[in-house]
XYZ file of C-alpha atoms in Angstrom:
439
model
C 2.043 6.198 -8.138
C -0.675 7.996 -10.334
C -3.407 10.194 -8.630
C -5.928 7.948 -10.555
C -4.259 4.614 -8.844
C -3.975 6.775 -5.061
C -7.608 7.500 -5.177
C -8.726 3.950 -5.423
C -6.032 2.473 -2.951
C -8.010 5.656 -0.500
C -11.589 4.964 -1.456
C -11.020 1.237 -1.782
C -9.086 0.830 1.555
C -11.614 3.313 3.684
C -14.175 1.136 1.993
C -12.488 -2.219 3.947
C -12.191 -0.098 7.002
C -15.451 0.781 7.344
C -16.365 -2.535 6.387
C -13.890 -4.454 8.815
C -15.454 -1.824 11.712
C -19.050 -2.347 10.694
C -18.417 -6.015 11.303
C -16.006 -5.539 14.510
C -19.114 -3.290 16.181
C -21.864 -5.700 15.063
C -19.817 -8.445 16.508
C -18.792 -6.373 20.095
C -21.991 -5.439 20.347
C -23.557 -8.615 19.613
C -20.829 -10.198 21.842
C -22.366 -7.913 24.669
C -25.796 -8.726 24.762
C -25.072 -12.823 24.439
C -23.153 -12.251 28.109
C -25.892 -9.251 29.406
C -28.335 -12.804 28.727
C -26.660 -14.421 29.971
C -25.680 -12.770 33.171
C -29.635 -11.955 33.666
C -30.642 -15.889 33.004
C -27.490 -17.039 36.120
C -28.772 -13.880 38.533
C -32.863 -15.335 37.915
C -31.934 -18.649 38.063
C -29.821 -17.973 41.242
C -32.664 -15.688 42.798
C -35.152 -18.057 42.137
C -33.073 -20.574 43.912
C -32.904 -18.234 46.823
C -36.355 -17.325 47.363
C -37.743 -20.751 46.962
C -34.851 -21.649 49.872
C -36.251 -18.857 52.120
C -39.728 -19.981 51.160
C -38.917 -23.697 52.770
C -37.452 -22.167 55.590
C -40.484 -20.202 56.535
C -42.794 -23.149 54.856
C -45.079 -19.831 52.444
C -45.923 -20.306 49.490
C -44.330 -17.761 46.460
C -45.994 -15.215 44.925
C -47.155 -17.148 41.091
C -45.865 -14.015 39.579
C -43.896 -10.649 39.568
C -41.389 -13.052 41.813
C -37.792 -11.240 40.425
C -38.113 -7.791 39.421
C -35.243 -6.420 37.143
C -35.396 -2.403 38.392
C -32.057 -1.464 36.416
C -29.232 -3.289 34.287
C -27.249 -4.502 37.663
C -30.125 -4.029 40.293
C -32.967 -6.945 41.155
C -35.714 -6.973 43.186
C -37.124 -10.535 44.664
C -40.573 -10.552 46.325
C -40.500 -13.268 49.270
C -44.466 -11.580 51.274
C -42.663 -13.388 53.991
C -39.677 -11.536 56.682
C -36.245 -12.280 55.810
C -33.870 -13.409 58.088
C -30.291 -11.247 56.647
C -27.788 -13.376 57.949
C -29.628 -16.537 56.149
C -30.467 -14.544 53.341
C -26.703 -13.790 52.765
C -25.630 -17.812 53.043
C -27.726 -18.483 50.202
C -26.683 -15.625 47.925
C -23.467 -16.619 47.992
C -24.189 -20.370 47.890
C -26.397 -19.948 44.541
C -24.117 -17.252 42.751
C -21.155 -19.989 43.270
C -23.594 -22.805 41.671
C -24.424 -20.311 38.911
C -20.557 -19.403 38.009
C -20.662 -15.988 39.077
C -17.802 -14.754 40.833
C -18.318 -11.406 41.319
C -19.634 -9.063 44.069
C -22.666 -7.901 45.467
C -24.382 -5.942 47.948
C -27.894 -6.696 48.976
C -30.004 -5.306 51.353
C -33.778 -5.896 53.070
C -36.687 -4.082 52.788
C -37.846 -3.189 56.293
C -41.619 -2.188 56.284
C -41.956 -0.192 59.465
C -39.954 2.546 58.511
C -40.013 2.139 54.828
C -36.475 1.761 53.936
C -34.119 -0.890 53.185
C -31.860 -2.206 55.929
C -29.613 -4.379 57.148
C -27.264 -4.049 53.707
C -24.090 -5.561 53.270
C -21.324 -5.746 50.271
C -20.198 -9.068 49.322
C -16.765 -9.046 47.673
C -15.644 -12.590 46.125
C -13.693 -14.402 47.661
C -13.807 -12.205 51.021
C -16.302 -11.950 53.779
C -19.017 -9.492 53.490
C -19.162 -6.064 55.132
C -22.144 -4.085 56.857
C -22.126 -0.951 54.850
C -24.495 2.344 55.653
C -23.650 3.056 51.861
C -25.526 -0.105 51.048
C -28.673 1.066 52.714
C -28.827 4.264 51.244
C -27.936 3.697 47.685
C -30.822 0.494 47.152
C -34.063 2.158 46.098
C -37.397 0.662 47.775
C -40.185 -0.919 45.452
C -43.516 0.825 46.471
C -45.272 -2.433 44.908
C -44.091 -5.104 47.172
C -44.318 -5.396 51.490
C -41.853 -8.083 51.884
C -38.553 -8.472 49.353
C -35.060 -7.938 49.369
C -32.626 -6.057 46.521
C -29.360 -7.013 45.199
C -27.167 -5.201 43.183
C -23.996 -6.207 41.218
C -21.807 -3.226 40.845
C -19.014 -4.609 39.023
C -21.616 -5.804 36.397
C -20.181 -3.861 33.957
C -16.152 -5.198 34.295
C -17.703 -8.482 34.829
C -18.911 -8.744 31.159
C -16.184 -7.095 29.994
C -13.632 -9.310 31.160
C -15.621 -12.194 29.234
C -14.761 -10.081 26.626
C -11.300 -9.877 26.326
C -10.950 -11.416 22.937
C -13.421 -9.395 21.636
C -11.760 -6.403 22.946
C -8.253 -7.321 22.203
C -8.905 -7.745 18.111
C -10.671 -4.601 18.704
C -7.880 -3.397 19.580
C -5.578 -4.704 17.194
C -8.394 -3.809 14.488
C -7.926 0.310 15.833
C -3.899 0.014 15.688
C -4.600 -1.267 11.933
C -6.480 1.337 10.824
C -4.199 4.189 12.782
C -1.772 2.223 10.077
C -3.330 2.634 7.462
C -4.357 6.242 8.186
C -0.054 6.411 8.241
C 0.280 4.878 5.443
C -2.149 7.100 3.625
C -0.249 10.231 4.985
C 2.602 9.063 3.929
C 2.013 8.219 0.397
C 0.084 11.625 -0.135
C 3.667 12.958 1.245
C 5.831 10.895 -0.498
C 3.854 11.848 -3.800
C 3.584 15.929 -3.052
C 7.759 15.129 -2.717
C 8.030 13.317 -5.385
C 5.920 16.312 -7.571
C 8.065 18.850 -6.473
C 11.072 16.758 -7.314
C 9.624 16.221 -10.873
C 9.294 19.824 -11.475
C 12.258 20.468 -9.935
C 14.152 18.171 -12.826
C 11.871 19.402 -15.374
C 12.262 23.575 -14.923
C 16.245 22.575 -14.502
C 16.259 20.813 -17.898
C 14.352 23.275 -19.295
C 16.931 26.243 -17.903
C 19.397 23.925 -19.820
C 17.728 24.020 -22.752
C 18.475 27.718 -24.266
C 22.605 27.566 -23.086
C 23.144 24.317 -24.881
C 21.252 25.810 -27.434
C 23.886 28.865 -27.173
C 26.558 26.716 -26.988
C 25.503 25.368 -30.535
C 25.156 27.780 -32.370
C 28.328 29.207 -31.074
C 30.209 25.761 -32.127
C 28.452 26.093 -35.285
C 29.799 30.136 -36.175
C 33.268 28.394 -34.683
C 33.048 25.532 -36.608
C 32.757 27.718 -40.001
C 35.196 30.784 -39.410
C 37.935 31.230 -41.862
C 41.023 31.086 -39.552
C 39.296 28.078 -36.879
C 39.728 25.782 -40.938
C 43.182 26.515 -41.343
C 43.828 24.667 -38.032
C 43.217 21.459 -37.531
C 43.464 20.666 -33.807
C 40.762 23.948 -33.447
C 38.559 22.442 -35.570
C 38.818 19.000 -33.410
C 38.273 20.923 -30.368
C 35.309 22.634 -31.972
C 33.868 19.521 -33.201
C 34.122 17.981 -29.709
C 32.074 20.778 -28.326
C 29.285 20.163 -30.510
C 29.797 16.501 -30.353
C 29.427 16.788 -26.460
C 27.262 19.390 -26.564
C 24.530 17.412 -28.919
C 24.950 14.781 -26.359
C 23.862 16.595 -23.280
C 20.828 18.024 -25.506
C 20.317 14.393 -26.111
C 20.385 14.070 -22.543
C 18.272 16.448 -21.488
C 15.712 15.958 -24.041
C 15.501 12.086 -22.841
C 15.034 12.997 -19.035
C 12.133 15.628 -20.681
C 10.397 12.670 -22.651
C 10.761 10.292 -19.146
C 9.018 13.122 -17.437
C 6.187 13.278 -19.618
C 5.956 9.750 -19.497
C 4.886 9.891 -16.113
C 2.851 12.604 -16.658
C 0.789 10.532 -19.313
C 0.771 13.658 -22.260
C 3.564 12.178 -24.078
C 2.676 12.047 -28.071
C 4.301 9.967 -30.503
C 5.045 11.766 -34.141
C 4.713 8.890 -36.323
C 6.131 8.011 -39.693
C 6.560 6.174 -42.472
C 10.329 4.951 -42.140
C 12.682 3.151 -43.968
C 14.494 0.841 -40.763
C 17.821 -0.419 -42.507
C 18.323 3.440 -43.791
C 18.020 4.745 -40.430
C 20.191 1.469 -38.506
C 23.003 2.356 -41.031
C 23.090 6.341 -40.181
C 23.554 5.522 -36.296
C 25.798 2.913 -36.601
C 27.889 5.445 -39.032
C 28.213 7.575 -35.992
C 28.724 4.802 -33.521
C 31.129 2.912 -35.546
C 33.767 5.236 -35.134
C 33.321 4.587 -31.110
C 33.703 0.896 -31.697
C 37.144 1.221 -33.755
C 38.710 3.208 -31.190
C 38.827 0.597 -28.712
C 39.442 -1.300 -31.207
C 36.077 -3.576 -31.111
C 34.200 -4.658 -34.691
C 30.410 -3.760 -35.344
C 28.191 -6.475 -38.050
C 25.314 -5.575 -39.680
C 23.291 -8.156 -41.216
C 20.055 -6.293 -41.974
C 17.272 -7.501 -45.034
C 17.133 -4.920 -47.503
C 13.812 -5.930 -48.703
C 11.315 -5.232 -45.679
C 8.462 -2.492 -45.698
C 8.473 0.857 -44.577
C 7.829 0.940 -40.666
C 5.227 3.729 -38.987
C 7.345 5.041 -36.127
C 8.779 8.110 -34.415
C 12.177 9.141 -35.958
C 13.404 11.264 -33.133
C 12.410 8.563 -30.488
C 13.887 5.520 -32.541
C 17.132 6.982 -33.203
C 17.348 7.137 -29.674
C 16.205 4.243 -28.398
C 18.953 2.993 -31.018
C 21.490 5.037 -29.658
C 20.344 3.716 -26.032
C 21.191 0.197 -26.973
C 24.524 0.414 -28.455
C 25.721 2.466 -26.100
C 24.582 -0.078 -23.425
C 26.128 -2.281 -25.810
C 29.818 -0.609 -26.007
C 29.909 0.606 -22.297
C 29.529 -3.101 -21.172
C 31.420 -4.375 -23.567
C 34.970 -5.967 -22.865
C 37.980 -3.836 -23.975
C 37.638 -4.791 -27.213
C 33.444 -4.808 -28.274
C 31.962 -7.146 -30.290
C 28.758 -5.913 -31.520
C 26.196 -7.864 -34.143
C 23.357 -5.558 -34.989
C 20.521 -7.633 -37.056
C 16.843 -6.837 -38.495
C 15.454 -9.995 -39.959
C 12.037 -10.909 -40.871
C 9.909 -13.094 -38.449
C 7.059 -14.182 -40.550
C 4.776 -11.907 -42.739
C 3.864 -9.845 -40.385
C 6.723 -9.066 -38.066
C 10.306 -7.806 -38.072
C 12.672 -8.456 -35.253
C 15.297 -6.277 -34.262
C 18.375 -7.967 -32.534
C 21.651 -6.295 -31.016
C 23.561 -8.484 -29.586
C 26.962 -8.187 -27.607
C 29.809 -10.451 -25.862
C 30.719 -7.831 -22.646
C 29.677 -8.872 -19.000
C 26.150 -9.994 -19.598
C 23.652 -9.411 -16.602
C 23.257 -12.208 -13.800
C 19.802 -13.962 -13.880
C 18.660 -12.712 -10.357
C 19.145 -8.761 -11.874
C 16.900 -9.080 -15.417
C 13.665 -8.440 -13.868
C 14.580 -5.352 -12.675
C 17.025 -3.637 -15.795
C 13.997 -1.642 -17.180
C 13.234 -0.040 -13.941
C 13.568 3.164 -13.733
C 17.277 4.216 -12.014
C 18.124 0.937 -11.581
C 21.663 -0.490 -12.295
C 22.940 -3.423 -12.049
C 25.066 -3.128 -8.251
C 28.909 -4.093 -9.187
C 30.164 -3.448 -5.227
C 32.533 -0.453 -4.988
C 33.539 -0.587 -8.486
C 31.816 1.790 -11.010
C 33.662 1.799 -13.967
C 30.529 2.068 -15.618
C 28.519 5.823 -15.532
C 24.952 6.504 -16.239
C 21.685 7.262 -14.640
C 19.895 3.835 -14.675
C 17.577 6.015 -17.451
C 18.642 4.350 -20.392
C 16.815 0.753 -20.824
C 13.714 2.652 -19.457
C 13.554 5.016 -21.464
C 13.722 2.044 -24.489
C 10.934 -0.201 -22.880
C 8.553 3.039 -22.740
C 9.443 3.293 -26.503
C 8.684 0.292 -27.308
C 5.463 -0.075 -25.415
C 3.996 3.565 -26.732
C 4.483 2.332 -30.637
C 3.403 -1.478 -29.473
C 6.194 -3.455 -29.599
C 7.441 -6.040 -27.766
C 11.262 -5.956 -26.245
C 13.097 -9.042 -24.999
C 16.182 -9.393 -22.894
C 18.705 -12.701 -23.086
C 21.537 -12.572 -21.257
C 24.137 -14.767 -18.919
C 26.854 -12.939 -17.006
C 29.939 -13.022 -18.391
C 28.819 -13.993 -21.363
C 27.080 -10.930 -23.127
C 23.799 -9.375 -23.359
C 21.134 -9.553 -26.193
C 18.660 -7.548 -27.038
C 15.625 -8.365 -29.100
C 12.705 -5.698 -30.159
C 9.421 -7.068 -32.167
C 8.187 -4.768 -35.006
C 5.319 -4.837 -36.806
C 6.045 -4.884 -40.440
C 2.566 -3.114 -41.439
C 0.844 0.195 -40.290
C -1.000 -1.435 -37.467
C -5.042 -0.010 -37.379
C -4.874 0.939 -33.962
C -2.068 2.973 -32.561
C -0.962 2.435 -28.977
C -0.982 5.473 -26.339
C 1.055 5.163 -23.670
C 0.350 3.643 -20.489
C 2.005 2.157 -17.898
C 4.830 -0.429 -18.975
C 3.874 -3.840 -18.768
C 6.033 -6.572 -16.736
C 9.132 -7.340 -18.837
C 8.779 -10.208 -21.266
């Protein structure tokens, strides 16, 4: 993955995050006060209840306002200007909490005027008979405003409204598990890519160390190749023109794994030409003919002699040539049968066509051929070398000078190959980017 296309999975993902948590707080939040209202609505509704029942018992009339007093988030004050009876006083809280819904404990306590101080407290857990506490007494705060009133205080407000918020909490939840996720994920791309640099380098100051022995080793071959006494014997000059043979291969090699490299690194340049096509199909094939006849395989050319000059890289086409029918042999039964064609499609295009009857590629594997180290999986059986490099190196090839490749193939039945040329300097140029899905 490119820096460029890291970046904007980062900035583009935090952007979601903080999006997603923006609406996940807003909602919480939100969620919070709707149950804070309505808690406060049940305890003045239940209050209200209980001061106009203590108000018939004692046949006063209320106070028209400044009745229920809210003195802190779980603490309320009622003003009855009449004495309270506790034990009747705690029948009706619980009676009117139950009628409002809220199950959940209290502690209340009685203002007592002659010493100041509120009295005769008691904690009311649900579902269990209340308990005189001194604790109660102590902790209510007195109301300098009113003579006569009694306090109640709720101090499990707080897990009250939070267990009507368990859904709300619970995708909160999930929500913080998905981002520590993605955070992963993050640190694990950014690690996966820092490995994957150093790997890159890694192959590319190896190939480069490779560069100046093969280099050596061919100009050695070359001094070998033209000594007076290496002539006069045949099998020397064989072995001497293996050694370069080989040895041109490996540069071959090397140079390809060089050009995949800066593929990735998006500085690859093409060195375009004006070049004649058939010329150059028939100087390959001269060297790759002699491959065919030794196990004994045939390889046609039909190729139109009268098509324009095309404006391509020479170094990069022979290879992607050489890529093809070596896919082409290597696959190939024991005996290959290879048709290499170059006909013209229209007036403006030339199609390239190499076509072969070896073991063809099953339908599920042709998405995935110009992938980069992929090879078709054969089981435990790999009669077959390579480095899965081959086809992608000839799709970025085709895609730099803007061409368009296309694969046809059934297994067991032979593989073709098919590569769209233009057969005029096109006006714009291509630069590479990254390879588009296979056609």
């Amino acid at each position: 993955m490119k820096d460029v296309q890291i970046l904007r999975v980062f900035f583009l993902g935090v952007m979601a995050i903080i999006g997603i948590l923006s609406l996940q707080t807003y909602w919480v939040v939100n969620t919070w006060n709707i149950n804070e209202e309505e808690f406060n609505g049940q305890v003045h509704r239940a209050l209200y209840r209980v001061a106009h029942a203590i108000a018939d018992t004692n046949d006063i009339i209320l106070p028209a306002s400044n009745l229920i007093k809210q003195r802190s988030g779980n603490y309320y004050i009622v003003n009855t200007e009449t004495e309270i009876n506790p034990s009747l006083l705690e029948f009706y809280l619980q009676k009117e909490l139950e009628k409002q819904q809220l199950r959940i404990d209290f502690e209340y306590a009685v203002f007592d005027c002659s010493n100041r101080q509120m009295v005769y407290g008691n904690y009311c857990a649900y579902g269990q008979d209340c308990k005189s506490s001194k604790a109660v007494q102590q902790n209510l705060p007195f109301d300098h405003e009113f003579t006569y009133y009694f306090g109640v205080r709720f101090p499990t407000r707080n897990n009250f409204l939070f267990g009507k918020m368990q859904i709300a909490l619970i995708m909160t939840g999930i929500l913080f598990i998905t981002v520590l996720f993605f955070a992963y994920s993050l640190w694990v791309i950014f690690r996966q890519k820092r490995f994957s640099e150093m790997q890159k380098d890694f192959i590319n100051n190896m190939t480069h160390e490779f560069k100046t022995p093969l280099s050596t080793i061919q100009i050695a071959a070359d001094v070998f190749l033209k000594h007076e006494e290496v002539q006069k014997d045949q099998r020397l000059v064989q072995y001497a023109g293996i050694i370069k043979e080989q040895n041109s291969r490996l540069n071959q090699q090397v140079e390809r794994v060089l050009d995949i490299a800066r593929f990735e690194k998006d500085n690859f340049d093409l060195h375009q030409e004006w070049l004649d096509l058939p010329d150059l199909i028939q100087t390959v094939c001269g060297s790759v003919r002699l491959r065919i006849q030794e196990r004994g395989g045939t390889l046609t050319l039909n190729l139109d002699q009268n098509l324009e000059f095309i404006w391509a890289d020479r170094f990069h086409l022979t290879n992607l040539l050489h890529s093809l029918l070596d896919n082409a042999i290597k696959y190939s039964k024991e005996a290959p049968q290879i048709e290499l064609s170059l006909q013209s499609l229209g007036a403006s295009t030339m199609q390239l066509k190499i076509q072969d009857h070896g073991i063809g590629i099953a339908k599920e594997y042709q998405a995935k051929i110009f992938e980069k180290f992929y090879r078709v999986p054969t089981g435990n059986v790999h009669n077959v070398k390579g480095f899965g490099l081959g086809l992608y190196y000839v799709q970025r090839i085709c895609f730099a000078h803007g061409w368009k490749i296309r694969l046809q193939s059934d297994a067991g039945e032979g593989t073709c190959m098919a590569i769209q040329i233009p057969r005029t300097h096109p006006k714009n140029t291509p630069v590479y980017e990254s390879a588009p899905a296979v056609r």
